CSV table of C-alpha atoms and ligand atoms in Angstrom, one decimal:
chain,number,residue,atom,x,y,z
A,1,UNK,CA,0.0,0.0,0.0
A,2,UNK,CA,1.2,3.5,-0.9
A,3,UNK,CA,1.4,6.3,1.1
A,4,UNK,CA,-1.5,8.4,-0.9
A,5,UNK,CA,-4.0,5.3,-0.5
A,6,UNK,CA,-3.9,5.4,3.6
A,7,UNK,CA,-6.8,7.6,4.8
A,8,UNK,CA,-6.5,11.1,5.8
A,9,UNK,CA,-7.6,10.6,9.2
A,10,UNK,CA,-5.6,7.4,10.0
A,11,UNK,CA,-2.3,8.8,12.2
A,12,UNK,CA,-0.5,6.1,10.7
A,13,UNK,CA,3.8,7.0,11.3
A,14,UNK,CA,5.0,8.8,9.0
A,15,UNK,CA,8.2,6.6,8.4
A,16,UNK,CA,6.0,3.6,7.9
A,17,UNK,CA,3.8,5.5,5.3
A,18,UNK,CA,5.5,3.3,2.5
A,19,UNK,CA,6.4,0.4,3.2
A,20,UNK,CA,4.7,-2.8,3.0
A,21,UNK,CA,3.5,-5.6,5.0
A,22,UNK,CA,5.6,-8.3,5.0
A,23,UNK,CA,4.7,-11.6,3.2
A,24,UNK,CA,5.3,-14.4,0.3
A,25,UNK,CA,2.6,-15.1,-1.6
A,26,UNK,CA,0.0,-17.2,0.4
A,27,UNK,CA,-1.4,-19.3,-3.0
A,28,UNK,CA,-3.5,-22.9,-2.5
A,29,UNK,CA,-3.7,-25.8,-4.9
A,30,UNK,CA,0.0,-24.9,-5.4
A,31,UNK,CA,3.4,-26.7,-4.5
A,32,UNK,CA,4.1,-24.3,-2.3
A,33,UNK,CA,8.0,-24.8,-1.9
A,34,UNK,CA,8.8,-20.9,-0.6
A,35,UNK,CA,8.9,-20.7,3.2
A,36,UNK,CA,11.2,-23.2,3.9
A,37,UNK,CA,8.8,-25.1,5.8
A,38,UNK,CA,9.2,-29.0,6.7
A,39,UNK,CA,6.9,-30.2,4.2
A,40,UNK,CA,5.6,-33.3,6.2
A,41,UNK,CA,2.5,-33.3,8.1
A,42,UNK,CA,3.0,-34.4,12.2
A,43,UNK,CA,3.2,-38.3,13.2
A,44,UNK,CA,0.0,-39.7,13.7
A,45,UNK,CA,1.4,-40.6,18.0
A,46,UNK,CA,2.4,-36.8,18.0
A,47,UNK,CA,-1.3,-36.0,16.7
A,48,UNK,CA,-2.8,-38.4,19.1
A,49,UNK,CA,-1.2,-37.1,22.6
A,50,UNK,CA,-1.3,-33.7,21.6
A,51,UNK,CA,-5.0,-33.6,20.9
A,52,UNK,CA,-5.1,-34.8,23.8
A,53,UNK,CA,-3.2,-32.7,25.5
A,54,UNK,CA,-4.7,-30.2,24.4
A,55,UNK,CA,-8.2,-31.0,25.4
A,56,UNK,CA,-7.2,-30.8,28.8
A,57,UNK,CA,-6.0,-27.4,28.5
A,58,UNK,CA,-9.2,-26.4,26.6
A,59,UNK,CA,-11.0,-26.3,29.9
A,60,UNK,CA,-8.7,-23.8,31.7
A,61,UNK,CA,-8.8,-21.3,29.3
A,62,UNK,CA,-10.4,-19.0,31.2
A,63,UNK,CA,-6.9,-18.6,33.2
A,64,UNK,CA,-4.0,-16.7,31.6
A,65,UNK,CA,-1.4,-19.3,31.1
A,66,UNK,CA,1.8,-19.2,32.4
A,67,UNK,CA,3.1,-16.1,31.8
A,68,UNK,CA,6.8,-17.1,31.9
A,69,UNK,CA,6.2,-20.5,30.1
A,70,UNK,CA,8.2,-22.3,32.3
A,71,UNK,CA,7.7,-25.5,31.5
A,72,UNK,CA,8.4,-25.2,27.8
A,73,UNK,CA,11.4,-23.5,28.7
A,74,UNK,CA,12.5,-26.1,30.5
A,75,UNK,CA,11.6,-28.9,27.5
A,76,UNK,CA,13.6,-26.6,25.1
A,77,UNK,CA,16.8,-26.1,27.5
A,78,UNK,CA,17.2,-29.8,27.7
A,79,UNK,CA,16.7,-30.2,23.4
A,80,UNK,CA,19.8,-27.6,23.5
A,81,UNK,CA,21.5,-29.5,25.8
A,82,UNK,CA,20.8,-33.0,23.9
A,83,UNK,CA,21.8,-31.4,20.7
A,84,UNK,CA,24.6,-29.2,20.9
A,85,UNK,CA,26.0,-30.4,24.5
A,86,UNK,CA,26.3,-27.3,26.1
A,87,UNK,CA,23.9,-27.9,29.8
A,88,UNK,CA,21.7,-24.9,29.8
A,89,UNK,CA,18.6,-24.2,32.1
A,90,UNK,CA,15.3,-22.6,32.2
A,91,UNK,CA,17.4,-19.3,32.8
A,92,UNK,CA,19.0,-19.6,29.9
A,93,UNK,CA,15.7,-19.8,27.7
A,94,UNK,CA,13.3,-17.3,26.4
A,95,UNK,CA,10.4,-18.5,24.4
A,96,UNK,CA,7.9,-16.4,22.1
A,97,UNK,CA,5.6,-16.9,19.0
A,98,UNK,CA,8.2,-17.7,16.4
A,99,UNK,CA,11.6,-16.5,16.5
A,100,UNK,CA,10.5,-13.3,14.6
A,101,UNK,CA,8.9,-12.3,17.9
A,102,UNK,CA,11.7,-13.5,19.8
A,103,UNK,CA,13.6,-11.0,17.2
A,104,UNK,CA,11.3,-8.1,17.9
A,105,UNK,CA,11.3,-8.6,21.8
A,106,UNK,CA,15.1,-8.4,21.3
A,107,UNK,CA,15.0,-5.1,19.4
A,108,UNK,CA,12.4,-3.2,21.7
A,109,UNK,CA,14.7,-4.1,24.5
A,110,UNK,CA,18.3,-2.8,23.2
A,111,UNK,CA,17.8,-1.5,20.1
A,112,UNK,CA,15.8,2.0,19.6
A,113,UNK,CA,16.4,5.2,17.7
A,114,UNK,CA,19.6,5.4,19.9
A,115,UNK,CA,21.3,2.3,19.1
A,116,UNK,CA,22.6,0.9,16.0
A,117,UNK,CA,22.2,-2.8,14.6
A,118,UNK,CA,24.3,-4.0,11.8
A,119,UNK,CA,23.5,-7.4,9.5
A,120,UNK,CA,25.5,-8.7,6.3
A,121,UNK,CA,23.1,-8.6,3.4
A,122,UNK,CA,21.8,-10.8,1.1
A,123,UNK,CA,20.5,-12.3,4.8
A,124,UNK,CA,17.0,-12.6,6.2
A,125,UNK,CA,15.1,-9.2,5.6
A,126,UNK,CA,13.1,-9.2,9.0
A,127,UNK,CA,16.3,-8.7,10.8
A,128,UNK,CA,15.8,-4.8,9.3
A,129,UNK,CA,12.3,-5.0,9.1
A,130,UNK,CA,12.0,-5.2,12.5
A,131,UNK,CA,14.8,-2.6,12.6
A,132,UNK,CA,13.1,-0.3,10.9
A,133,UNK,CA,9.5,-1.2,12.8
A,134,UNK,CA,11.6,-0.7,16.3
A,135,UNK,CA,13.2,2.6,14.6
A,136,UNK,CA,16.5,1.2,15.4
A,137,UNK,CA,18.6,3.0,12.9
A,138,UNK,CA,20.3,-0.5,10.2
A,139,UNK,CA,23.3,-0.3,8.7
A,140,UNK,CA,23.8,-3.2,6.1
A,141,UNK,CA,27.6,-4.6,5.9
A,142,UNK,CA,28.1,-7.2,2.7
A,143,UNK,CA,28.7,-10.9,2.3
A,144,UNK,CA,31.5,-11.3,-0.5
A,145,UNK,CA,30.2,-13.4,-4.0
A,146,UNK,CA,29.9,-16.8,-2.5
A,147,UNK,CA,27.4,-15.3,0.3
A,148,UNK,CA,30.3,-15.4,3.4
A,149,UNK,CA,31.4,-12.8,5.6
A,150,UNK,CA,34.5,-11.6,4.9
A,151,UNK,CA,35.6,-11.7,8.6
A,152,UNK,CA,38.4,-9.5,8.7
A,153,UNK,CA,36.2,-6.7,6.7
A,154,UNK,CA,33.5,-7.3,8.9
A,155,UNK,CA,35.8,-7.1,12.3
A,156,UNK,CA,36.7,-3.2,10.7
A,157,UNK,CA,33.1,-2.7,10.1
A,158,UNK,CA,32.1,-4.0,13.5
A,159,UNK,CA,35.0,-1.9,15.2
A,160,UNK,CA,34.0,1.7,13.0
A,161,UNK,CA,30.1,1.8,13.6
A,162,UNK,CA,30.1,-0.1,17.1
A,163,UNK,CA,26.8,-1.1,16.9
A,164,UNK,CA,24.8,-2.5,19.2
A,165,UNK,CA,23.1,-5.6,17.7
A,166,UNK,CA,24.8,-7.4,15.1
A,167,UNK,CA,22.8,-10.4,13.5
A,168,UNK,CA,24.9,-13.1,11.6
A,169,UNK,CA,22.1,-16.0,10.2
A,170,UNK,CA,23.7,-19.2,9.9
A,171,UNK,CA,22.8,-21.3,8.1
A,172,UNK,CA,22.1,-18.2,6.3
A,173,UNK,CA,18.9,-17.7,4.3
A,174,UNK,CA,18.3,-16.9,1.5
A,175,UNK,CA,21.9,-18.7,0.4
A,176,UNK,CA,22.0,-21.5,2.7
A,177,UNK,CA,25.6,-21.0,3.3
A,178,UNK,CA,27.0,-21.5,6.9
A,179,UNK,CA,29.7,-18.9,8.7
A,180,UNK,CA,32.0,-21.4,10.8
A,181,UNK,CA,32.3,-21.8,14.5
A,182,UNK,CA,35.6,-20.1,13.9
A,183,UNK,CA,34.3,-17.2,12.2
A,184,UNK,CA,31.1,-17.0,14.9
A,185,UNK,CA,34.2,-16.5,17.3
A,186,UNK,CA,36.1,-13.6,16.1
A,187,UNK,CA,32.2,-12.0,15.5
A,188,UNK,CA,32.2,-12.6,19.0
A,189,UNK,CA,34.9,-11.1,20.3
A,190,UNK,CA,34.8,-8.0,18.0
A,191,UNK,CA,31.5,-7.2,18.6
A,192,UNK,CA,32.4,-8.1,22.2
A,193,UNK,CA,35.0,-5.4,22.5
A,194,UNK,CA,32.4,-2.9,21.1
A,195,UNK,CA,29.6,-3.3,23.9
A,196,UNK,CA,27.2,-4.9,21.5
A,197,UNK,CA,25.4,-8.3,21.2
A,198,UNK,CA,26.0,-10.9,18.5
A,199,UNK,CA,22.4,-12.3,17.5
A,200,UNK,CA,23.0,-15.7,15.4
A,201,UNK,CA,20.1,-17.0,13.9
A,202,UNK,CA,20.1,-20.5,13.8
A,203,UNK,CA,16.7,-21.0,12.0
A,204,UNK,CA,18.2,-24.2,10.1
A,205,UNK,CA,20.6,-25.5,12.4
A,206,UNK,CA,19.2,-28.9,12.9
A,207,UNK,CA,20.4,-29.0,8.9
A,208,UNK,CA,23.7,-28.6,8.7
A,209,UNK,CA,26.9,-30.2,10.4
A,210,UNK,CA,28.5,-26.9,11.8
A,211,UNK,CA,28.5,-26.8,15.9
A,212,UNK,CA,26.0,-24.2,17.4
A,213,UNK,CA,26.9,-20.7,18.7
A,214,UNK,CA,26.0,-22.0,22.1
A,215,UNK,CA,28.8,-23.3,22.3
A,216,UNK,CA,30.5,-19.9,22.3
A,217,UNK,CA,28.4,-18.5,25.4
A,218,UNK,CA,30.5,-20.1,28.2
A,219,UNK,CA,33.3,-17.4,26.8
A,220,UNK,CA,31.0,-14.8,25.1
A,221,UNK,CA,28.1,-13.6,27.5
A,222,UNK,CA,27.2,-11.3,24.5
A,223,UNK,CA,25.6,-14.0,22.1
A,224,UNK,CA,22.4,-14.5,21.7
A,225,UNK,CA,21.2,-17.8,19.7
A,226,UNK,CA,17.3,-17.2,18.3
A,227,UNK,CA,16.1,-20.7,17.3
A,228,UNK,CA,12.8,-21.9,16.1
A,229,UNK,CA,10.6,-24.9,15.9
A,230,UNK,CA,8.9,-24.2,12.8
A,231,UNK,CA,11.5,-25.8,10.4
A,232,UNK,CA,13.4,-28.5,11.0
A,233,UNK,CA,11.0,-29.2,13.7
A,234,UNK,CA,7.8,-29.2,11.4
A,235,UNK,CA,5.6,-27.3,13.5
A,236,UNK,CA,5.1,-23.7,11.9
A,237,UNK,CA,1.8,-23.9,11.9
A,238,UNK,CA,2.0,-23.6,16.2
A,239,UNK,CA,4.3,-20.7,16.2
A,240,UNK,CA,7.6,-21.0,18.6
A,241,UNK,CA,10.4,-20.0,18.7
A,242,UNK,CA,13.3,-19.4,21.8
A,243,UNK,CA,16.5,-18.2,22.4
A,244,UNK,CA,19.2,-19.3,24.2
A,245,UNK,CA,21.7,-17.0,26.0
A,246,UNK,CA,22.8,-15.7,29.4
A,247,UNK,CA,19.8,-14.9,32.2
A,248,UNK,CA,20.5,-11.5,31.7
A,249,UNK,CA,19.0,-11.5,28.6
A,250,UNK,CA,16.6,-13.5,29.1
A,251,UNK,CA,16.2,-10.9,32.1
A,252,UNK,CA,15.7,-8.0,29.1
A,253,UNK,CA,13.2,-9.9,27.4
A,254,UNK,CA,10.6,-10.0,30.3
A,255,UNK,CA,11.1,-6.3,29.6
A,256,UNK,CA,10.0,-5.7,26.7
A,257,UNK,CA,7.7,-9.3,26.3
A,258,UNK,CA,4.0,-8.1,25.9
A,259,UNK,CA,1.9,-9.7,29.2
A,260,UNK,CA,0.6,-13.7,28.8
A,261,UNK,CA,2.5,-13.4,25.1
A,262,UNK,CA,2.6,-17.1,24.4
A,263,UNK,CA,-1.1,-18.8,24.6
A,264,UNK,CA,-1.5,-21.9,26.9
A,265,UNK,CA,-2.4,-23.5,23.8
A,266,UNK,CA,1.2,-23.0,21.9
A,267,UNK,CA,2.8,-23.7,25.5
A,268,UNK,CA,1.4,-27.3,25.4
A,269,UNK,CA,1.5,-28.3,21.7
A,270,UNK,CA,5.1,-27.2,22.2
A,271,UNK,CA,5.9,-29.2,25.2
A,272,UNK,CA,4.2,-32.2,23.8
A,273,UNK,CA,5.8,-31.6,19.9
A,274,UNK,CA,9.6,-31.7,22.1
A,275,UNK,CA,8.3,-35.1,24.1
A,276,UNK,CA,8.4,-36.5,20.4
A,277,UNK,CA,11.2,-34.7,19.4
A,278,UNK,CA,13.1,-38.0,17.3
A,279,UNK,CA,9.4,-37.9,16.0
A,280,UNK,CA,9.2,-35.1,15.2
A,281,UNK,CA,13.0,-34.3,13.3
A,282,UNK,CA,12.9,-38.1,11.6
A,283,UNK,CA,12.8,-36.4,8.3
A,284,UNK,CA,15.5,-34.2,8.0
A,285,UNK,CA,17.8,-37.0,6.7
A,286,UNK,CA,15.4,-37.6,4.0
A,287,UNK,CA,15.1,-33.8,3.4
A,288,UNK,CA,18.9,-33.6,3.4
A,289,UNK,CA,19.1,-36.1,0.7
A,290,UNK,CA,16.4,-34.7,-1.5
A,291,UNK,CA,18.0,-31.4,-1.6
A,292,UNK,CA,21.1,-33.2,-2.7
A,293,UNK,CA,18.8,-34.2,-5.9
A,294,UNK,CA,17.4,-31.0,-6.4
A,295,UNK,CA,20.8,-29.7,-6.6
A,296,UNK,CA,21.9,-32.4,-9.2
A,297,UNK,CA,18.8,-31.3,-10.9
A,298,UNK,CA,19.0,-27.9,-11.5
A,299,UNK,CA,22.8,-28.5,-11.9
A,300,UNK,CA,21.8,-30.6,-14.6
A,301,UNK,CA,20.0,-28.1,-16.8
A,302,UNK,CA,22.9,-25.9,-16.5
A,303,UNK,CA,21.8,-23.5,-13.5
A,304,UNK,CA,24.3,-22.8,-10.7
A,305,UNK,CA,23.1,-23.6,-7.2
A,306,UNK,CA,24.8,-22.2,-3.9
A,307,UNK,CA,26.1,-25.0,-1.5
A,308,UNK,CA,23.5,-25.4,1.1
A,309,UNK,CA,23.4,-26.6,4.4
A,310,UNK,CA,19.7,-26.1,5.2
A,311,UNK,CA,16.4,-27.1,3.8
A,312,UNK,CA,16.2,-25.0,0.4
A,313,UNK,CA,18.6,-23.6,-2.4
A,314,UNK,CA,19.3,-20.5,-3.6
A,315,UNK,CA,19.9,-21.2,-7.5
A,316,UNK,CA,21.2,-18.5,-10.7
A,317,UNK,CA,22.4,-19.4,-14.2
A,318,UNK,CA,18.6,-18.1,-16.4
A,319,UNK,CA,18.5,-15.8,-18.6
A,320,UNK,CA,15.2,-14.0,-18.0
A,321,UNK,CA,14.4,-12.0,-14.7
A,322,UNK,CA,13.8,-13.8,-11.6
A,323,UNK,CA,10.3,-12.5,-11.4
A,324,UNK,CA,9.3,-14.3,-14.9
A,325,UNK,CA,11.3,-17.5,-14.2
A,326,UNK,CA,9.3,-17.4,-10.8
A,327,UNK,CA,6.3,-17.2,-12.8
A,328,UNK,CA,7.0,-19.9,-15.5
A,329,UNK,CA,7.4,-22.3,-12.2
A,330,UNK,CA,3.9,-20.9,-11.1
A,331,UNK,CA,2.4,-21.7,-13.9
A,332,UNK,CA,3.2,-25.3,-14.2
A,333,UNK,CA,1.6,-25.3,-10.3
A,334,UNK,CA,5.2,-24.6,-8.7
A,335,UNK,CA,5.1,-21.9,-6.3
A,336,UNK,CA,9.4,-20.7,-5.2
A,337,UNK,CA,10.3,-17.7,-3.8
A,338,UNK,CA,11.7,-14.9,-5.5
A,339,UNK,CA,13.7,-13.5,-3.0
A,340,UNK,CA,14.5,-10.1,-4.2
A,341,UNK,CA,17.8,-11.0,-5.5
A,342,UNK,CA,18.7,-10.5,-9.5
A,343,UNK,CA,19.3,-13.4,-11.4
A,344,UNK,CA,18.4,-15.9,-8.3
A,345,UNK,CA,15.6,-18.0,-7.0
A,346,UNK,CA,15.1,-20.2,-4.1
A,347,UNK,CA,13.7,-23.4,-3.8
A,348,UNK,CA,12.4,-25.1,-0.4
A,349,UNK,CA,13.1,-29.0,-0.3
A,350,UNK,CA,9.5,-30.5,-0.4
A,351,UNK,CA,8.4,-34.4,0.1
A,352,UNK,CA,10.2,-36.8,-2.8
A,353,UNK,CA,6.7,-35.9,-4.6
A,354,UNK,CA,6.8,-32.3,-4.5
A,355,UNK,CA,10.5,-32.4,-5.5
A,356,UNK,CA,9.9,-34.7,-8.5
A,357,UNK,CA,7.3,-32.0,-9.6
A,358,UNK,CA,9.6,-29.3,-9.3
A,359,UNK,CA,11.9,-31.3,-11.2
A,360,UNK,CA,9.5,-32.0,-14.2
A,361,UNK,CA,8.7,-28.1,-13.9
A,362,UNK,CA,12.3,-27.5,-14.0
A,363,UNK,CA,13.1,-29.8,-17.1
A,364,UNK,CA,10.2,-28.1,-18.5
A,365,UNK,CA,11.2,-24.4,-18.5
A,366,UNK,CA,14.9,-25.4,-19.5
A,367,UNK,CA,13.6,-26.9,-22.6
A,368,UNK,CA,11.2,-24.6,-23.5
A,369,UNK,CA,11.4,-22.5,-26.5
A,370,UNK,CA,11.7,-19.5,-24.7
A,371,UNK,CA,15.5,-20.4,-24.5
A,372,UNK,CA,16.0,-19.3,-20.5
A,373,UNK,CA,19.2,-20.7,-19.6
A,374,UNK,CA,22.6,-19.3,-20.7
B,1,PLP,C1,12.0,-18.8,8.9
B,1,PLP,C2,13.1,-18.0,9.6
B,1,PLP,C3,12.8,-17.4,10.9
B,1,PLP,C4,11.4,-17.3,11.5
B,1,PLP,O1,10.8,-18.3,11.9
B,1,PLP,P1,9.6,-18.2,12.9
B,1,PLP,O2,8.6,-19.0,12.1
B,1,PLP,O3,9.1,-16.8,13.2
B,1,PLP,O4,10.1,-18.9,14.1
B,1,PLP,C5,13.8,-16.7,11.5
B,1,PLP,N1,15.0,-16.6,10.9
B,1,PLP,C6,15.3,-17.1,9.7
B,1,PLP,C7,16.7,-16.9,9.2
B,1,PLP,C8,14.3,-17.8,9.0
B,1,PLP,O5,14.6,-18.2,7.8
């Protein structure tokens, strides 16, 4: 919506006059491969108890639930210690509605008109969305041709505008490339040295091979690690996402949290989805080797796909804008994201099915007579 179609008398911000809500294209009957979700639907046992579990919440809902979701936090500080074998706690857990509101309870709480936060772009655009929402002033630093952070340009960057947030997302979307545990470190201890907090989004970390950033938190109280359960962990749909880092910032986050934010509904699909959690996560193997034939795939009509360590590909190498590639796919029924980015396209993993229809779509466009490849 532009600025000259909001009403007169709405006192809408003026900074957020023209700009637009945020959103991929919600389209049915489609393969929708463009949100990165985990295209399988939830075990049959993990439907059963949670329905059940959920029925016995049902009938006290007229209480607020737990306004500190203790429990949950609890369930989610022993997954993080299971999986990346650094023992945190309760304390060391804040839980929201999706990590994008685990994002925007970190910006109202240290970032603001005063404070600066600082990503490497092409990366995930709510990181300045939310920036810009919070009116915390973004500056957006680079990631060299293959989509990595130059680390000793960034340490300068880091070091000139000494901000206060800097987000690194690793597994990285829209690329899919990972920054090492090596690189996470210096971040660390630059950002360290400038008073600020390193935020690493580890949406698709249950993907890829690379150690977590928790492990960096016994040495760097400054990180913060946002996770969510709505990819690897197939539960989108429910809204949750955490983060894991030192009480005091958990601490900050009651701040800034809005009252009874999480519903005692999400609280208790969430605790049940984690009782199941080898449930739960026993496709990502599959999903890991499907995107290994997607890659030979597009590969194999000539395009040039980015190594990726998470559940979609970032892939380049057509001839025609993105936006009428994009369509070509949505008009054979394949719906991909166009992520903004000239001359690329991304491509969630779906079930073996969805995949071998993107596949036919794919050998489909490249042999058209349109000519679109190189
Ligand atoms: C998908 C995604 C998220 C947001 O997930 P929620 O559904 O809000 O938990 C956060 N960060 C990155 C990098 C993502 O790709």
């Amino acid at each position: 919506m532009v600025q000259s179609q909001w009403p007169y008398w709405l006192p809408l911000r003026s900074d957020l006059r023209n700009i637009s809500p945020y959103g991929a294209p919600q389209i049915t009957g489609v393969v929708a491969l463009n949100t990165n979700e985990n295209p399988f639907p939830l075990p049959q046992e993990v439907v059963a108890a949670m329905s059940e579990r959920l029925g016995q919440v049902v009938e006290g809902l007229n209480r607020y639930p737990d306004r500190d979701a203790t429990a949950l936090r609890g369930k989610l500080a022993h997954y993080i210690t299971q999986t990346t074998g650094v023992e945190v706690t309760t304390e060391n857990i804040w839980a929201a509605n999706g990590s994008n509101e685990i994002l925007q309870t970190l910006f109202l709480a240290c970032g603001g008109v005063e404070n600066l936060a600082l990503g490497f772009t092409p990366s995930y655009s709510v990181h300045p969305l939310i920036a810009q929402i919070t009116k915390t002033p973004w500056f957006a630093g680079s990631r060299d041709g293959d989509f990595a952070i130059d680390i000793p340009k960034a340490r300068k960057l880091i070091r000139e505008k000494s901000p206060h947030l800097v987000f690194v997302a690793t597994p990285n979307n829209p690329s899919g490339t990972p920054t090492s545990i090596g690189d996470l470190k210096e971040l660390a201890e630059v950002t360290g040295s400038v008073g600020g907090l390193l935020i690493v989004d580890e949406a698709y970390a249950e993907f890829s091979a690379e150690p977590s950033a928790t492990t960096l938190l016994a040495d760097f109280p400054h990180v913060v690690i946002v996770r969510t359960m709505s990819k690897a962990f197939a539960f989108a749909g429910a809204r949750t996402g955490y983060l894991v880092a030192k009480p005091a910032v958990v601490n900050a986050a009651l701040i800034t949290r809005l009252p009874y934010h999480l519903s005692a509904l999400t609280q208790a699909a969430a605790e049940t989805a984690l009782e199941f959690t080898p449930a739960m996560q026993s496709e990502i193997d599959l999903l890991i080797l499907e995107r290994n034939r997607v890659e030979a795939a597009l590969a194999g009509v000539g395009f040039r796909v980015v190594p990726s360590s998470a559940n979609f590909l970032l892939f380049s190498g057509f001839k025609g804008e993105s936006s009428a590639i994009w369509q070509e796919f949505l008009d054979r029924g394949i719906l991909i994201r166009d992520v903004g980015l000239r001359g690329f396209l991304r491509v969630t993993i779906g079930s073996p099915a969805e995949n071998d229809q993107f596949i036919a779509a794919l050998s489909s466009i490249a042999s058209s007579p349109s000519d679109i490849t190189e």
